[in-house]
CSV table of C-alpha atoms in Angstrom, one decimal:
chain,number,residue,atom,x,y,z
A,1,UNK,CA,3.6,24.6,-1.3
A,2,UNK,CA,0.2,23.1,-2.1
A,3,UNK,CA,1.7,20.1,-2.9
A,4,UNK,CA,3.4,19.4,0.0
A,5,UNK,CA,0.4,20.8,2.0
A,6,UNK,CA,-1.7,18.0,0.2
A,7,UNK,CA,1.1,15.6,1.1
A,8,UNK,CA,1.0,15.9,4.7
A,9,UNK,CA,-2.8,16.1,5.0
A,10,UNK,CA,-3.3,12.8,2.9
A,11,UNK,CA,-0.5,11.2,5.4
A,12,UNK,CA,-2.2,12.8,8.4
A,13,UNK,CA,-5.1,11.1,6.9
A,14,UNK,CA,-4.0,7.5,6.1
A,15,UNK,CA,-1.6,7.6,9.9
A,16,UNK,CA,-5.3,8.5,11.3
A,17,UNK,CA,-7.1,5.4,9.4
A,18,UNK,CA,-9.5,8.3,8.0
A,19,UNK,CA,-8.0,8.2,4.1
A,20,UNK,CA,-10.5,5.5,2.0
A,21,UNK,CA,-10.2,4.4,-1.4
A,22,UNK,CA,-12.7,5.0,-4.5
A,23,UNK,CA,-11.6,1.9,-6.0
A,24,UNK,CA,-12.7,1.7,-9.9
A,25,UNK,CA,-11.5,-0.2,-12.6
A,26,UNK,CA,-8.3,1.1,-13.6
A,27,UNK,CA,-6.6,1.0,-17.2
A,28,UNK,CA,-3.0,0.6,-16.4
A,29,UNK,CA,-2.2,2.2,-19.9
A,30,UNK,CA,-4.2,4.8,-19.7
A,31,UNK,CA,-3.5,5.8,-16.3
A,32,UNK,CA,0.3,5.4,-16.7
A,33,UNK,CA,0.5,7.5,-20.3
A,34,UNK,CA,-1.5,10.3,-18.2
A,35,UNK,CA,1.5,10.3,-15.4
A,36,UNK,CA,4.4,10.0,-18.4
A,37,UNK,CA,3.1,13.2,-19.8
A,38,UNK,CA,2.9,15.1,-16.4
A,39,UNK,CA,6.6,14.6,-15.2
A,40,UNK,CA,7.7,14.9,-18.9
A,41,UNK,CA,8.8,18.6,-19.1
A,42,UNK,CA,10.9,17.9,-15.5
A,43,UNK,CA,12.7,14.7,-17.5
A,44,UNK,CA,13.2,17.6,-20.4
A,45,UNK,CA,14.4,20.0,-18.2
A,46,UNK,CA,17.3,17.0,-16.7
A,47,UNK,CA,18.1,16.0,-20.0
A,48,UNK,CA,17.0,12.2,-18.7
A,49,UNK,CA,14.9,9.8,-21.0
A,50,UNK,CA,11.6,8.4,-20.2
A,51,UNK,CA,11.4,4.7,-21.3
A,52,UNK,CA,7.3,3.1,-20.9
A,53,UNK,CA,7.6,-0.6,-20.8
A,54,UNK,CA,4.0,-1.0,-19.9
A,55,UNK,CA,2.1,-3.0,-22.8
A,56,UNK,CA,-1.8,-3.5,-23.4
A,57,UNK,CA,-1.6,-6.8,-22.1
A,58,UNK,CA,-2.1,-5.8,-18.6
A,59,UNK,CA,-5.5,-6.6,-16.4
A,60,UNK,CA,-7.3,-3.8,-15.5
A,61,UNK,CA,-6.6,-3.1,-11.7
A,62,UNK,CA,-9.3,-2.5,-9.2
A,63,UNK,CA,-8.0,0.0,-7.1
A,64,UNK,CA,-8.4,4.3,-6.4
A,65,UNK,CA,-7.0,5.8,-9.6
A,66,UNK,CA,-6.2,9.2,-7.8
A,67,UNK,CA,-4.1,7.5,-5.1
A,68,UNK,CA,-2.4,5.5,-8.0
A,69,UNK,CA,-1.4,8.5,-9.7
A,70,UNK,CA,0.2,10.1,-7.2
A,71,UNK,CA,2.2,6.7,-6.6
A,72,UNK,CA,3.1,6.7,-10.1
A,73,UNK,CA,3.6,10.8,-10.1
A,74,UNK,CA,6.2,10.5,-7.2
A,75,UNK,CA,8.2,7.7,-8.1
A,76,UNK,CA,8.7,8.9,-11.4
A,77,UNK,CA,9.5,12.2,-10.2
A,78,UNK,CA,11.7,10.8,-7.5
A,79,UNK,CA,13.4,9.1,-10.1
A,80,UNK,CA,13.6,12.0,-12.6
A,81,UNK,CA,15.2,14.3,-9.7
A,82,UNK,CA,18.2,11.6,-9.1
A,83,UNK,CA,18.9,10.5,-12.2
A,84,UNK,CA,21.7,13.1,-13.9
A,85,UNK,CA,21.8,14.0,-17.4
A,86,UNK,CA,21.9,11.6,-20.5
A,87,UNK,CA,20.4,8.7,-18.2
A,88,UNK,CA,17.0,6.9,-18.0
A,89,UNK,CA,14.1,6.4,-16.0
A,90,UNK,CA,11.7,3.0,-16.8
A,91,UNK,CA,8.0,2.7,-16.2
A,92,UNK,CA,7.1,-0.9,-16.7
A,93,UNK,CA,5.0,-3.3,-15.2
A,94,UNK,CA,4.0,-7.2,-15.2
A,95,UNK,CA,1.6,-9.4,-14.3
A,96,UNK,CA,3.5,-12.3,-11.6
A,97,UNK,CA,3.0,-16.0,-11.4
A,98,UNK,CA,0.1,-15.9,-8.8
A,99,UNK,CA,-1.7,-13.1,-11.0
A,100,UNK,CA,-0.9,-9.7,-9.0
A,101,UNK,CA,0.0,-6.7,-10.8
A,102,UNK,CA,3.9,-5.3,-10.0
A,103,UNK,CA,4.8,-1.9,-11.4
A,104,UNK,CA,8.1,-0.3,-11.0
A,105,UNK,CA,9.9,2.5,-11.9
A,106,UNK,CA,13.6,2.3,-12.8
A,107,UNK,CA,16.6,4.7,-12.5
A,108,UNK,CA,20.5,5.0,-13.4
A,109,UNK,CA,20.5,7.5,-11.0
A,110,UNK,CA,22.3,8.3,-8.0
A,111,UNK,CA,21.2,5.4,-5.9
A,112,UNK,CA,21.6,5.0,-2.2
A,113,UNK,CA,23.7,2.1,0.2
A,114,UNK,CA,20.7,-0.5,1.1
A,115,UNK,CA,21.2,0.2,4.6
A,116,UNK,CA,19.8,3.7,3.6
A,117,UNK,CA,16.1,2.3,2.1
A,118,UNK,CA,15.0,1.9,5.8
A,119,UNK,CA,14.8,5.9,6.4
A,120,UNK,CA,13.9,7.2,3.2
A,121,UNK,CA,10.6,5.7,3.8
A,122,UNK,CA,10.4,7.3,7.2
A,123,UNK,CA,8.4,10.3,7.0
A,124,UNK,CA,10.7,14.0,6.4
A,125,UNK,CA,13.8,11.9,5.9
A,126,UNK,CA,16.3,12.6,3.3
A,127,UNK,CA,19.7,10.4,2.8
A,128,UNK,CA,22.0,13.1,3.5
A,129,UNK,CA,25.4,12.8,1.4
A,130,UNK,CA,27.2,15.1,-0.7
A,131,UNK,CA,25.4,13.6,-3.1
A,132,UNK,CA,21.8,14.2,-2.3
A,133,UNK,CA,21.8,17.6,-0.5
A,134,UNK,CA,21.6,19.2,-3.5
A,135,UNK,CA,18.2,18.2,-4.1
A,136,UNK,CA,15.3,19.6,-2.4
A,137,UNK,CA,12.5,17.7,-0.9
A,138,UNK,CA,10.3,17.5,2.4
A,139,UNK,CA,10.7,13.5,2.5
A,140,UNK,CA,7.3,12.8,1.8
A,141,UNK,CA,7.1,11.4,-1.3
A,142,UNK,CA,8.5,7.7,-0.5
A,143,UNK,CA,6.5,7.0,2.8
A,144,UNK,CA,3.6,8.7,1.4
A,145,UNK,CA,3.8,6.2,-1.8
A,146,UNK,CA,4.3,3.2,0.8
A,147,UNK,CA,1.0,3.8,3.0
A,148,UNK,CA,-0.7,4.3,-0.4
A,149,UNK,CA,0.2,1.2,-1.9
A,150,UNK,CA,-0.4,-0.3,1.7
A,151,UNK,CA,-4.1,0.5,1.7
A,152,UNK,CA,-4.5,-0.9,-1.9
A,153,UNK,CA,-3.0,-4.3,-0.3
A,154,UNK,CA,0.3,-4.0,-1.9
A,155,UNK,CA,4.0,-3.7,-1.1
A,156,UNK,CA,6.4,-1.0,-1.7
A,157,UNK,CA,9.8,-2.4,-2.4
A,158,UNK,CA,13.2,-0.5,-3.2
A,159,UNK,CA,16.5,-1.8,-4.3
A,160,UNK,CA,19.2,0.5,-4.6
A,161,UNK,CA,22.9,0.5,-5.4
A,162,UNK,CA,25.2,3.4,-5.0
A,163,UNK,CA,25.9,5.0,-8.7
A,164,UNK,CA,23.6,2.7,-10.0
A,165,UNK,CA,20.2,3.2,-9.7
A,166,UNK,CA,17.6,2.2,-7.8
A,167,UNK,CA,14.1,0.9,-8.9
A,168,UNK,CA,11.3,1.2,-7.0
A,169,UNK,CA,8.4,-1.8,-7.3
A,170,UNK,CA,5.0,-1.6,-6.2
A,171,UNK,CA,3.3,-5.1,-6.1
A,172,UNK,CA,-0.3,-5.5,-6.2
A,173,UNK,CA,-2.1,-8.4,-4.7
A,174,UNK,CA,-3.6,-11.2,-7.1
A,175,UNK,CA,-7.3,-9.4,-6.0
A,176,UNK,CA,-7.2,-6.4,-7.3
A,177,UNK,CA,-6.2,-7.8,-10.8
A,178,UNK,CA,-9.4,-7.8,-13.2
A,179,UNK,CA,-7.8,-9.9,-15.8
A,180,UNK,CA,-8.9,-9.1,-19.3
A,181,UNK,CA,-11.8,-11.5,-21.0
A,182,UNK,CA,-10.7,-12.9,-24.6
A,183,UNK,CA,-12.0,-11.0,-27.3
A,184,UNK,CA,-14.5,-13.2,-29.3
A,185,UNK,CA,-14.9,-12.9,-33.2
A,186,UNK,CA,-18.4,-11.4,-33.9
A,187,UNK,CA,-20.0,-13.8,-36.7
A,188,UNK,CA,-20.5,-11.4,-39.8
């Protein structure tokens, strides 16, 4: 109940213009082991495999590492809830041609019809089907990851196929990549 309490005052919040950022310097590593472990004992619990694809290479982002977790925190658990047993969910990230940062999280779960992406980003919208109403949810999570990502600059994308998965990508712009300095040798 807190949760979803905290959801709808943070939406309340950013709808209002009054939610602003702490940016720091953000270790995509770091930050995306930390969100791994949380949703691990839900992926235990489904029987569904947690794959990190997210390598050291990375820059550093510039961005509010609390509203970054709780991107990372409900896509993966999004993910984790429609994906049945035996199947996979993929954190990864990668740094594009023009130097932003994309992260995504990929599924073999349930999926939805691409003329369904439209409403499960509207606020307290599920995709009702046979398929889904088994799982319970206010709706929050999806448009309260978009206006997140929105007030770091970036772009919340889905693609989704039916029995297929879906994979949700969050693309950072190129200014709130802090690309990583060469390390020099230290003369002995």
């Amino acid at each position: 109940l807190l949760d979803i309490i905290n959801d709808i005052l943070d939406l309340s919040k950013i709808e209002a213009g009054k939610l602003e950022l702490a940016d720091e310097t953000v270790e995509l590593t770091r930050l995306s082991d930390a969100c791994l472990r949380l949703v691990q004992g839900r992926a235990n619990e489904g029987r569904v495999k947690l794959i990190s694809r997210i390598g050291p290479e990375l820059p550093m982002l510039h961005a509010d590492a609390r509203a970054l977790k709780q991107i990372l925190i409900n896509l993966l658990s999004n993910a984790i809830k429609f994906t049945e047993a035996g199947g996979t969910v993929t954190l990864g990230a990668s740094i594009r041609d023009d130097g932003g940062v994309t992260i995504s999280v990929a599924d073999t779960g349930i999926g939805m019809r691409p003329e369904d992406i439209p409403r499960a980003l509207e606020p307290f919208t599920q995709i009702e089907s046979s398929l889904t109403r088994r799982f319970q949810g206010t709706g929050l999570g999806l448009p309260l990851c978009k206006r997140l990502a929105e007030l770091h600059g970036a772009k919340l994308e889905l693609a989704s196929e039916l029995n297929v998965g879906t994979t949700a990508s969050v693309s950072f712009p190129p200014s709130r990549s802090l690309l990583r300095q060469p390390q020099l040798a230290l003369p002995a």
